[in-house]
């Protein structure tokens, strides 16, 4: 459903991506890997229409999405959990969730069932939540758009181990229900468990793509690009 081929993009005069290629099929879970500053977030920004690529192919369901504004990309079924969460601080938990709602299987009741902590705190302002709760809210808000593909930039960054485990469990559940997932995170173990395929970016270029089994047996690739 999502295909990038030879994507080049940057910030003003600064080029960050020099040839990113990746694909996500319906229902597939793909991990986007690479060390800090290699271009993962920039790739996500290109996918979501926040940065226009200067070259390359970006397609959703086989149709070019280059130049579409973010709201149109969202309507095509891509939901983003952005780096740094970016919940609306002065809105309540419930208001944050309702703000992005579109019809579909995911609604307030289902998000509260997935994250009971959000149900307990539904009337609190988002800024009063812990980091883990804010991440749950960011995931819930993306689910409320009823995406076909959920994109998570730093799924569990900076969170306590128990909260991380809870978030990975929820992502496994979302995945098992057939939603496609494109996920960035530092926890390679969790990604190996969740994802079907892995794409590694180095200095803005896709340098390796393979299955979880491929990556598990490719120690040289992990040494070279991930320093694991
Ligand atoms: P991290 O894991 O640290 O978030 P990343 O793989 O997501 O890294 P990007 O954030 O996409 O990497 O950064 C790729 C390159 O683009 C880096 O050289 C970075 O300094 C640069 N860059 C990122 N954001 C901006 C910006 N807003 N303006 C200018 N340059 C930027």
mmCIF file of N, CA and C in Angstrom, residues 18-143:
data_model
loop_
_atom_site.group_PDB
_atom_site.id
_atom_site.type_symbol
_atom_site.label_atom_id
_atom_site.label_comp_id
_atom_site.label_asym_id
_atom_site.label_seq_id
_atom_site.Cartn_x
_atom_site.Cartn_y
_atom_site.Cartn_z
ATOM 1 N N UNK A 18 18.985 10.803 0.306
ATOM 2 C CA UNK A 18 19.668 10.722 -0.991
ATOM 3 C C UNK A 18 19.225 9.509 -1.808
ATOM 4 N N UNK A 19 18.252 8.766 -1.312
ATOM 5 C CA UNK A 19 17.818 7.565 -2.022
ATOM 6 C C UNK A 19 17.192 6.566 -1.059
ATOM 7 N N UNK A 20 16.026 6.953 -0.532
ATOM 8 C CA UNK A 20 15.330 6.049 0.401
ATOM 9 C C UNK A 20 14.275 5.268 -0.362
ATOM 10 N N UNK A 21 14.344 3.942 -0.214
ATOM 11 C CA UNK A 21 13.359 3.061 -0.826
ATOM 12 C C UNK A 21 12.827 2.128 0.245
ATOM 13 N N UNK A 22 11.506 2.037 0.308
ATOM 14 C CA UNK A 22 10.905 1.073 1.233
ATOM 15 C C UNK A 22 9.465 0.848 0.822
ATOM 16 N N UNK A 23 8.937 -0.291 1.239
ATOM 17 C CA UNK A 23 7.541 -0.584 0.938
ATOM 18 C C UNK A 23 6.871 -1.206 2.136
ATOM 19 N N UNK A 24 5.575 -0.951 2.264
ATOM 20 C CA UNK A 24 4.777 -1.616 3.297
ATOM 21 C C UNK A 24 3.532 -2.165 2.616
ATOM 22 N N UNK A 25 3.348 -3.475 2.708
ATOM 23 C CA UNK A 25 2.154 -4.093 2.131
ATOM 24 C C UNK A 25 1.016 -4.038 3.150
ATOM 25 N N UNK A 26 -0.203 -4.219 2.680
ATOM 26 C CA UNK A 26 -1.364 -4.219 3.584
ATOM 27 C C UNK A 26 -1.131 -5.256 4.678
ATOM 28 N N UNK A 27 -1.343 -4.847 5.923
ATOM 29 C CA UNK A 27 -1.230 -5.766 7.045
ATOM 30 C C UNK A 27 0.181 -6.120 7.472
ATOM 31 N N UNK A 28 1.170 -5.544 6.804
ATOM 32 C CA UNK A 28 2.562 -5.902 7.102
ATOM 33 C C UNK A 28 3.142 -4.978 8.188
ATOM 34 N N UNK A 29 4.077 -5.513 8.968
ATOM 35 C CA UNK A 29 4.792 -4.673 9.947
ATOM 36 C C UNK A 29 6.238 -4.539 9.502
ATOM 37 N N UNK A 30 6.663 -3.286 9.311
ATOM 38 C CA UNK A 30 8.015 -3.000 8.831
ATOM 39 C C UNK A 30 8.711 -2.095 9.840
ATOM 40 N N UNK A 31 9.961 -2.428 10.164
ATOM 41 C CA UNK A 31 10.764 -1.584 11.057
ATOM 42 C C UNK A 31 11.714 -0.744 10.209
ATOM 43 N N UNK A 32 11.807 0.544 10.544
ATOM 44 C CA UNK A 32 12.750 1.445 9.867
ATOM 45 C C UNK A 32 13.903 1.688 10.834
ATOM 46 N N UNK A 33 15.075 1.175 10.470
ATOM 47 C CA UNK A 33 16.226 1.183 11.383
ATOM 48 C C UNK A 33 17.332 2.092 10.867
ATOM 49 N N UNK A 34 18.227 2.446 11.776
ATOM 50 C CA UNK A 34 19.362 3.286 11.410
ATOM 51 C C UNK A 34 19.763 4.102 12.623
ATOM 52 N N UNK A 35 21.045 4.454 12.694
ATOM 53 C CA UNK A 35 21.505 5.203 13.861
ATOM 54 C C UNK A 35 20.952 6.627 13.843
ATOM 55 N N UNK A 36 21.232 7.391 14.912
ATOM 56 C CA UNK A 36 20.718 8.752 15.032
ATOM 57 C C UNK A 36 21.132 9.609 13.845
ATOM 58 N N UNK A 37 20.194 10.406 13.377
ATOM 59 C CA UNK A 37 20.503 11.380 12.331
ATOM 60 C C UNK A 37 20.650 10.798 10.935
ATOM 61 N N UNK A 38 20.241 9.548 10.746
ATOM 62 C CA UNK A 38 20.425 8.893 9.443
ATOM 63 C C UNK A 38 19.290 9.196 8.456
ATOM 64 N N UNK A 39 18.173 9.740 8.990
ATOM 65 C CA UNK A 39 17.091 10.154 8.084
ATOM 66 C C UNK A 39 15.753 9.468 8.298
ATOM 67 N N UNK A 40 15.578 8.822 9.432
ATOM 68 C CA UNK A 40 14.312 8.100 9.672
ATOM 69 C C UNK A 40 13.135 9.072 9.816
ATOM 70 N N UNK A 41 13.346 10.089 10.666
ATOM 71 C CA UNK A 41 12.255 11.054 10.873
ATOM 72 C C UNK A 41 11.963 11.828 9.591
ATOM 73 N N UNK A 42 13.003 12.160 8.868
ATOM 74 C CA UNK A 42 12.797 12.885 7.604
ATOM 75 C C UNK A 42 11.988 12.006 6.633
ATOM 76 N N UNK A 43 12.272 10.723 6.621
ATOM 77 C CA UNK A 43 11.507 9.802 5.765
ATOM 78 C C UNK A 43 10.028 9.807 6.159
ATOM 79 N N UNK A 44 9.773 9.772 7.461
ATOM 80 C CA UNK A 44 8.385 9.798 7.938
ATOM 81 C C UNK A 44 7.716 11.111 7.523
ATOM 82 N N UNK A 45 8.460 12.209 7.630
ATOM 83 C CA UNK A 45 7.887 13.520 7.240
ATOM 84 C C UNK A 45 7.544 13.548 5.751
ATOM 85 N N UNK A 46 8.384 12.904 4.949
ATOM 86 C CA UNK A 46 8.084 12.845 3.509
ATOM 87 C C UNK A 46 6.818 12.017 3.279
ATOM 88 N N UNK A 47 6.729 10.875 3.956
ATOM 89 C CA UNK A 47 5.557 9.997 3.769
ATOM 90 C C UNK A 47 4.276 10.756 4.122
ATOM 91 N N UNK A 48 4.330 11.528 5.214
ATOM 92 C CA UNK A 48 3.114 12.196 5.691
ATOM 93 C C UNK A 48 2.829 13.516 4.973
ATOM 94 N N UNK A 49 3.653 13.885 3.998
ATOM 95 C CA UNK A 49 3.380 15.108 3.230
ATOM 96 C C UNK A 49 3.861 16.369 3.913
ATOM 97 N N UNK A 50 4.714 16.226 4.931
ATOM 98 C CA UNK A 50 5.227 17.400 5.645
ATOM 99 C C UNK A 50 6.452 17.986 4.948
ATOM 100 N N UNK A 51 7.143 17.152 4.171
ATOM 101 C CA UNK A 51 8.272 17.614 3.354
ATOM 102 C C UNK A 51 8.047 17.060 1.954
ATOM 103 N N UNK A 52 8.201 17.925 0.959
ATOM 104 C CA UNK A 52 8.032 17.453 -0.406
ATOM 105 C C UNK A 52 9.353 16.902 -0.941
ATOM 106 N N UNK A 53 9.374 15.676 -1.439
ATOM 107 C CA UNK A 53 10.632 15.134 -1.958
ATOM 108 C C UNK A 53 11.038 15.859 -3.227
ATOM 109 N N UNK A 54 12.365 15.988 -3.429
ATOM 110 C CA UNK A 54 12.853 16.651 -4.642
ATOM 111 C C UNK A 54 13.041 15.644 -5.767
ATOM 112 N N UNK A 55 13.084 14.365 -5.427
ATOM 113 C CA UNK A 55 13.177 13.312 -6.452
ATOM 114 C C UNK A 55 12.668 12.004 -5.860
ATOM 115 N N UNK A 56 12.301 11.088 -6.734
ATOM 116 C CA UNK A 56 11.876 9.760 -6.297
ATOM 117 C C UNK A 56 10.374 9.570 -6.361
ATOM 118 N N UNK A 57 9.967 8.341 -6.088
ATOM 119 C CA UNK A 57 8.577 7.935 -6.161
ATOM 120 C C UNK A 57 8.006 7.743 -4.763
ATOM 121 N N UNK A 58 6.825 8.312 -4.507
ATOM 122 C CA UNK A 58 6.099 8.083 -3.254
ATOM 123 C C UNK A 58 4.678 7.730 -3.650
ATOM 124 N N UNK A 59 4.280 6.503 -3.390
ATOM 125 C CA UNK A 59 2.958 6.059 -3.852
ATOM 126 C C UNK A 59 2.158 5.420 -2.725
ATOM 127 N N UNK A 60 0.877 5.722 -2.731
ATOM 128 C CA UNK A 60 -0.056 5.045 -1.833
ATOM 129 C C UNK A 60 -1.051 4.301 -2.721
ATOM 130 N N UNK A 61 -1.154 3.013 -2.527
ATOM 131 C CA UNK A 61 -2.009 2.163 -3.374
ATOM 132 C C UNK A 61 -1.697 2.359 -4.865
ATOM 133 N N UNK A 62 -0.416 2.528 -5.171
ATOM 134 C CA UNK A 62 -0.004 2.613 -6.570
ATOM 135 C C UNK A 62 -0.221 3.969 -7.221
ATOM 136 N N UNK A 63 -0.681 4.959 -6.445
ATOM 137 C CA UNK A 63 -0.930 6.294 -7.010
ATOM 138 C C UNK A 63 0.021 7.283 -6.334
ATOM 139 N N UNK A 64 0.627 8.163 -7.119
ATOM 140 C CA UNK A 64 1.592 9.106 -6.554
ATOM 141 C C UNK A 64 0.954 9.983 -5.480
ATOM 142 N N UNK A 65 1.667 10.108 -4.362
ATOM 143 C CA UNK A 65 1.196 10.961 -3.271
ATOM 144 C C UNK A 65 2.089 12.186 -3.121
ATOM 145 N N UNK A 66 2.998 12.402 -4.065
ATOM 146 C CA UNK A 66 3.906 13.555 -3.993
ATOM 147 C C UNK A 66 3.088 14.839 -4.097
ATOM 148 N N UNK A 67 3.326 15.743 -3.124
ATOM 149 C CA UNK A 67 2.641 17.032 -3.169
ATOM 150 C C UNK A 67 1.305 17.053 -2.450
ATOM 151 N N UNK A 68 0.831 15.896 -1.986
ATOM 152 C CA UNK A 68 -0.433 15.901 -1.237
ATOM 153 C C UNK A 68 -0.195 16.481 0.154
ATOM 154 N N UNK A 69 -1.107 17.333 0.651
ATOM 155 C CA UNK A 69 -0.939 17.857 2.004
ATOM 156 C C UNK A 69 -1.199 16.764 3.049
ATOM 157 N N UNK A 70 -0.680 16.963 4.263
ATOM 158 C CA UNK A 70 -0.798 15.919 5.287
ATOM 159 C C UNK A 70 -2.227 15.420 5.537
ATOM 160 N N UNK A 71 -3.215 16.322 5.485
ATOM 161 C CA UNK A 71 -4.577 15.855 5.784
ATOM 162 C C UNK A 71 -5.093 14.896 4.710
ATOM 163 N N UNK A 72 -4.607 15.100 3.474
ATOM 164 C CA UNK A 72 -5.016 14.182 2.403
ATOM 165 C C UNK A 72 -4.337 12.822 2.574
ATOM 166 N N UNK A 73 -3.079 12.852 3.009
ATOM 167 C CA UNK A 73 -2.356 11.598 3.273
ATOM 168 C C UNK A 73 -3.074 10.843 4.398
ATOM 169 N N UNK A 74 -3.475 11.576 5.423
ATOM 170 C CA UNK A 74 -4.187 10.941 6.544
ATOM 171 C C UNK A 74 -5.484 10.306 6.038
ATOM 172 N N UNK A 75 -6.173 10.999 5.161
ATOM 173 C CA UNK A 75 -7.435 10.463 4.623
ATOM 174 C C UNK A 75 -7.231 9.210 3.783
ATOM 175 N N UNK A 76 -6.024 9.059 3.261
ATOM 176 C CA UNK A 76 -5.728 7.841 2.491
ATOM 177 C C UNK A 76 -5.485 6.651 3.409
ATOM 178 N N UNK A 77 -5.478 6.923 4.730
ATOM 179 C CA UNK A 77 -5.358 5.802 5.661
ATOM 180 C C UNK A 77 -4.019 5.667 6.352
ATOM 181 N N UNK A 78 -3.239 6.778 6.391
ATOM 182 C CA UNK A 78 -1.972 6.729 7.115
ATOM 183 C C UNK A 78 -2.110 7.526 8.407
ATOM 184 N N UNK A 79 -1.846 6.877 9.534
ATOM 185 C CA UNK A 79 -1.943 7.542 10.839
ATOM 186 C C UNK A 79 -0.562 7.660 11.456
ATOM 187 N N UNK A 80 -0.237 8.843 11.987
ATOM 188 C CA UNK A 80 1.120 9.082 12.509
ATOM 189 C C UNK A 80 1.126 9.266 14.021
ATOM 190 N N UNK A 81 2.061 8.571 14.668
ATOM 191 C CA UNK A 81 2.416 8.850 16.063
ATOM 192 C C UNK A 81 3.769 9.541 15.986
ATOM 193 N N UNK A 82 3.780 10.891 16.090
ATOM 194 C CA UNK A 82 5.015 11.619 15.781
ATOM 195 C C UNK A 82 6.059 11.509 16.879
ATOM 196 N N UNK A 83 7.303 11.765 16.488
ATOM 197 C CA UNK A 83 8.390 11.855 17.457
ATOM 198 C C UNK A 83 8.029 12.949 18.461
ATOM 199 N N UNK A 84 8.233 12.686 19.739
ATOM 200 C CA UNK A 84 7.922 13.697 20.748
ATOM 201 C C UNK A 84 6.444 13.790 21.073
ATOM 202 N N UNK A 85 5.649 12.855 20.541
ATOM 203 C CA UNK A 85 4.219 12.671 20.854
ATOM 204 C C UNK A 85 3.303 13.788 20.351
ATOM 205 N N UNK A 86 3.651 15.052 20.680
ATOM 206 C CA UNK A 86 2.875 16.185 20.167
ATOM 207 C C UNK A 86 1.382 16.071 20.378
ATOM 208 N N UNK A 87 1.004 15.687 21.594
ATOM 209 C CA UNK A 87 -0.420 15.736 21.936
ATOM 210 C C UNK A 87 -0.798 17.207 22.165
ATOM 211 N N UNK A 88 -2.094 17.488 22.184
ATOM 212 C CA UNK A 88 -2.538 18.870 22.395
ATOM 213 C C UNK A 88 -2.575 19.116 23.904
ATOM 214 N N UNK A 89 -1.616 19.910 24.446
ATOM 215 C CA UNK A 89 -1.429 19.956 25.914
ATOM 216 C C UNK A 89 -2.608 20.508 26.693
ATOM 217 N N UNK A 90 -3.335 21.470 26.084
ATOM 218 C CA UNK A 90 -4.405 22.112 26.853
ATOM 219 C C UNK A 90 -5.773 21.500 26.579
ATOM 220 N N UNK A 91 -5.799 20.406 25.832
ATOM 221 C CA UNK A 91 -7.052 19.656 25.662
ATOM 222 C C UNK A 91 -7.018 18.445 26.583
ATOM 223 N N UNK A 92 -8.221 17.988 26.967
ATOM 224 C CA UNK A 92 -8.295 16.800 27.817
ATOM 225 C C UNK A 92 -7.928 15.566 26.989
ATOM 226 N N UNK A 93 -7.740 14.451 27.680
ATOM 227 C CA UNK A 93 -7.458 13.185 27.005
ATOM 228 C C UNK A 93 -8.571 12.875 26.002
ATOM 229 N N UNK A 94 -9.812 12.979 26.463
ATOM 230 C CA UNK A 94 -10.940 12.665 25.573
ATOM 231 C C UNK A 94 -10.967 13.611 24.373
ATOM 232 N N UNK A 95 -10.720 14.909 24.623
ATOM 233 C CA UNK A 95 -10.732 15.882 23.518
ATOM 234 C C UNK A 95 -9.623 15.606 22.512
ATOM 235 N N UNK A 96 -8.440 15.220 23.002
ATOM 236 C CA UNK A 96 -7.338 14.844 22.100
ATOM 237 C C UNK A 96 -7.769 13.715 21.181
ATOM 238 N N UNK A 97 -8.465 12.739 21.754
ATOM 239 C CA UNK A 97 -8.856 11.566 20.964
ATOM 240 C C UNK A 97 -9.951 11.914 19.959
ATOM 241 N N UNK A 98 -10.911 12.710 20.419
ATOM 242 C CA UNK A 98 -12.040 13.040 19.546
ATOM 243 C C UNK A 98 -11.604 13.957 18.402
ATOM 244 N N UNK A 99 -10.563 14.769 18.672
ATOM 245 C CA UNK A 99 -10.132 15.773 17.692
ATOM 246 C C UNK A 99 -9.817 15.180 16.327
ATOM 247 N N UNK A 100 -9.309 13.952 16.304
ATOM 248 C CA UNK A 100 -8.864 13.379 15.029
ATOM 249 C C UNK A 100 -9.789 12.270 14.533
ATOM 250 N N UNK A 101 -10.907 12.050 15.239
ATOM 251 C CA UNK A 101 -11.721 10.852 14.973
ATOM 252 C C UNK A 101 -12.302 10.829 13.563
ATOM 253 N N UNK A 102 -12.209 9.658 12.958
ATOM 254 C CA UNK A 102 -12.906 9.389 11.704
ATOM 255 C C UNK A 102 -13.627 8.063 11.884
ATOM 256 N N UNK A 103 -14.724 7.859 11.142
ATOM 257 C CA UNK A 103 -15.512 6.645 11.367
ATOM 258 C C UNK A 103 -14.726 5.371 11.080
ATOM 259 N N UNK A 104 -15.044 4.332 11.816
ATOM 260 C CA UNK A 104 -14.372 3.049 11.618
ATOM 261 C C UNK A 104 -14.408 2.230 12.889
ATOM 262 N N UNK A 105 -13.647 1.153 12.886
ATOM 263 C CA UNK A 105 -13.674 0.208 13.999
ATOM 264 C C UNK A 105 -13.113 0.814 15.289
ATOM 265 N N UNK A 106 -12.155 1.744 15.143
ATOM 266 C CA UNK A 106 -11.558 2.338 16.336
ATOM 267 C C UNK A 106 -12.363 3.547 16.778
ATOM 268 N N UNK A 107 -12.828 3.500 18.031
ATOM 269 C CA UNK A 107 -13.568 4.612 18.612
ATOM 270 C C UNK A 107 -13.088 4.791 20.054
ATOM 271 N N UNK A 108 -13.687 5.740 20.767
ATOM 272 C CA UNK A 108 -13.243 6.022 22.135
ATOM 273 C C UNK A 108 -13.253 4.770 22.999
ATOM 274 N N UNK A 109 -14.337 3.999 22.900
ATOM 275 C CA UNK A 109 -14.468 2.818 23.767
ATOM 276 C C UNK A 109 -13.340 1.822 23.514
ATOM 277 N N UNK A 110 -12.996 1.629 22.253
ATOM 278 C CA UNK A 110 -11.945 0.654 21.940
ATOM 279 C C UNK A 110 -10.568 1.156 22.360
ATOM 280 N N UNK A 111 -10.327 2.464 22.189
ATOM 281 C CA UNK A 111 -9.038 3.017 22.629
ATOM 282 C C UNK A 111 -8.927 2.896 24.156
ATOM 283 N N UNK A 112 -10.024 3.175 24.863
ATOM 284 C CA UNK A 112 -9.995 3.057 26.328
ATOM 285 C C UNK A 112 -9.819 1.604 26.756
ATOM 286 N N UNK A 113 -10.337 0.709 25.956
ATOM 287 C CA UNK A 113 -10.170 -0.711 26.299
ATOM 288 C C UNK A 113 -8.710 -1.131 26.086
ATOM 289 N N UNK A 114 -8.089 -0.579 25.021
ATOM 290 C CA UNK A 114 -6.684 -0.891 24.744
ATOM 291 C C UNK A 114 -5.773 -0.266 25.799
ATOM 292 N N UNK A 115 -6.094 0.972 26.191
ATOM 293 C CA UNK A 115 -5.280 1.689 27.180
ATOM 294 C C UNK A 115 -6.167 2.137 28.348
ATOM 295 N N UNK A 116 -6.381 1.244 29.315
ATOM 296 C CA UNK A 116 -7.269 1.596 30.438
ATOM 297 C C UNK A 116 -6.827 2.844 31.194
ATOM 298 N N UNK A 117 -5.504 3.135 31.199
ATOM 299 C CA UNK A 117 -5.030 4.350 31.883
ATOM 300 C C UNK A 117 -5.643 5.604 31.275
ATOM 301 N N UNK A 118 -5.863 5.576 29.975
ATOM 302 C CA UNK A 118 -6.461 6.750 29.322
ATOM 303 C C UNK A 118 -7.918 6.911 29.754
ATOM 304 N N UNK A 119 -8.592 5.795 29.941
ATOM 305 C CA UNK A 119 -9.984 5.868 30.408
ATOM 306 C C UNK A 119 -10.027 6.501 31.793
ATOM 307 N N UNK A 120 -9.078 6.096 32.644
ATOM 308 C CA UNK A 120 -9.042 6.650 34.009
ATOM 309 C C UNK A 120 -8.764 8.148 33.995
ATOM 310 N N UNK A 121 -8.021 8.594 32.989
ATOM 311 C CA UNK A 121 -7.599 9.997 32.968
ATOM 312 C C UNK A 121 -8.310 10.810 31.870
ATOM 313 N N UNK A 122 -9.448 10.349 31.436
ATOM 314 C CA UNK A 122 -10.055 10.971 30.246
ATOM 315 C C UNK A 122 -10.385 12.448 30.403
ATOM 316 N N UNK A 123 -10.602 12.916 31.628
ATOM 317 C CA UNK A 123 -10.938 14.342 31.802
ATOM 318 C C UNK A 123 -9.718 15.205 32.120
ATOM 319 N N UNK A 124 -8.562 14.581 32.331
ATOM 320 C CA UNK A 124 -7.356 15.368 32.635
ATOM 321 C C UNK A 124 -6.790 16.007 31.369
ATOM 322 N N UNK A 125 -6.078 17.121 31.563
ATOM 323 C CA UNK A 125 -5.414 17.742 30.419
ATOM 324 C C UNK A 125 -4.220 16.886 30.010
ATOM 325 N N UNK A 126 -3.950 16.861 28.724
ATOM 326 C CA UNK A 126 -2.860 16.016 28.220
ATOM 327 C C UNK A 126 -1.526 16.392 28.862
ATOM 328 N N UNK A 127 -1.345 17.685 29.168
ATOM 329 C CA UNK A 127 -0.043 18.105 29.714
ATOM 330 C C UNK A 127 0.201 17.541 31.116
ATOM 331 N N UNK A 128 -0.858 17.069 31.770
ATOM 332 C CA UNK A 128 -0.711 16.512 33.122
ATOM 333 C C UNK A 128 -0.339 15.033 33.099
ATOM 334 N N UNK A 129 -0.272 14.428 31.918
ATOM 335 C CA UNK A 129 0.013 12.992 31.826
ATOM 336 C C UNK A 129 1.509 12.715 31.921
ATOM 337 N N UNK A 130 1.846 11.498 32.335
ATOM 338 C CA UNK A 130 3.239 11.051 32.314
ATOM 339 C C UNK A 130 3.652 10.823 30.858
ATOM 340 N N UNK A 131 4.965 10.650 30.644
ATOM 341 C CA UNK A 131 5.453 10.404 29.280
ATOM 342 C C UNK A 131 4.804 9.179 28.659
ATOM 343 N N UNK A 132 4.699 8.118 29.435
ATOM 344 C CA UNK A 132 4.102 6.876 28.927
ATOM 345 C C UNK A 132 2.637 7.061 28.569
ATOM 346 N N UNK A 133 1.927 7.793 29.424
ATOM 347 C CA UNK A 133 0.505 8.035 29.136
ATOM 348 C C UNK A 133 0.349 8.925 27.905
ATOM 349 N N UNK A 134 1.265 9.887 27.755
ATOM 350 C CA UNK A 134 1.187 10.739 26.559
ATOM 351 C C UNK A 134 1.433 9.928 25.291
ATOM 352 N N UNK A 135 2.338 8.943 25.388
ATOM 353 C CA UNK A 135 2.582 8.109 24.211
ATOM 354 C C UNK A 135 1.341 7.256 23.907
ATOM 355 N N UNK A 136 0.705 6.747 24.948
ATOM 356 C CA UNK A 136 -0.537 5.995 24.741
ATOM 357 C C UNK A 136 -1.584 6.900 24.081
ATOM 358 N N UNK A 137 -1.628 8.151 24.548
ATOM 359 C CA UNK A 137 -2.590 9.099 23.967
ATOM 360 C C UNK A 137 -2.256 9.369 22.499
ATOM 361 N N UNK A 138 -0.969 9.507 22.201
ATOM 362 C CA UNK A 138 -0.567 9.755 20.802
ATOM 363 C C UNK A 138 -0.945 8.553 19.921
ATOM 364 N N UNK A 139 -0.770 7.347 20.467
ATOM 365 C CA UNK A 139 -1.154 6.151 19.699
ATOM 366 C C UNK A 139 -2.672 6.098 19.552
ATOM 367 N N UNK A 140 -3.363 6.359 20.651
ATOM 368 C CA UNK A 140 -4.834 6.347 20.609
ATOM 369 C C UNK A 140 -5.369 7.372 19.614
ATOM 370 N N UNK A 141 -4.752 8.544 19.606
ATOM 371 C CA UNK A 141 -5.201 9.611 18.688
ATOM 372 C C UNK A 141 -5.009 9.173 17.237
ATOM 373 N N UNK A 142 -3.890 8.506 16.959
ATOM 374 C CA UNK A 142 -3.671 8.015 15.589
ATOM 375 C C UNK A 142 -4.682 6.910 15.256
ATOM 376 N N UNK A 143 -4.969 6.044 16.216
ATOM 377 C CA UNK A 143 -5.945 4.969 15.951
ATOM 378 C C UNK A 143 -7.342 5.528 15.683
#
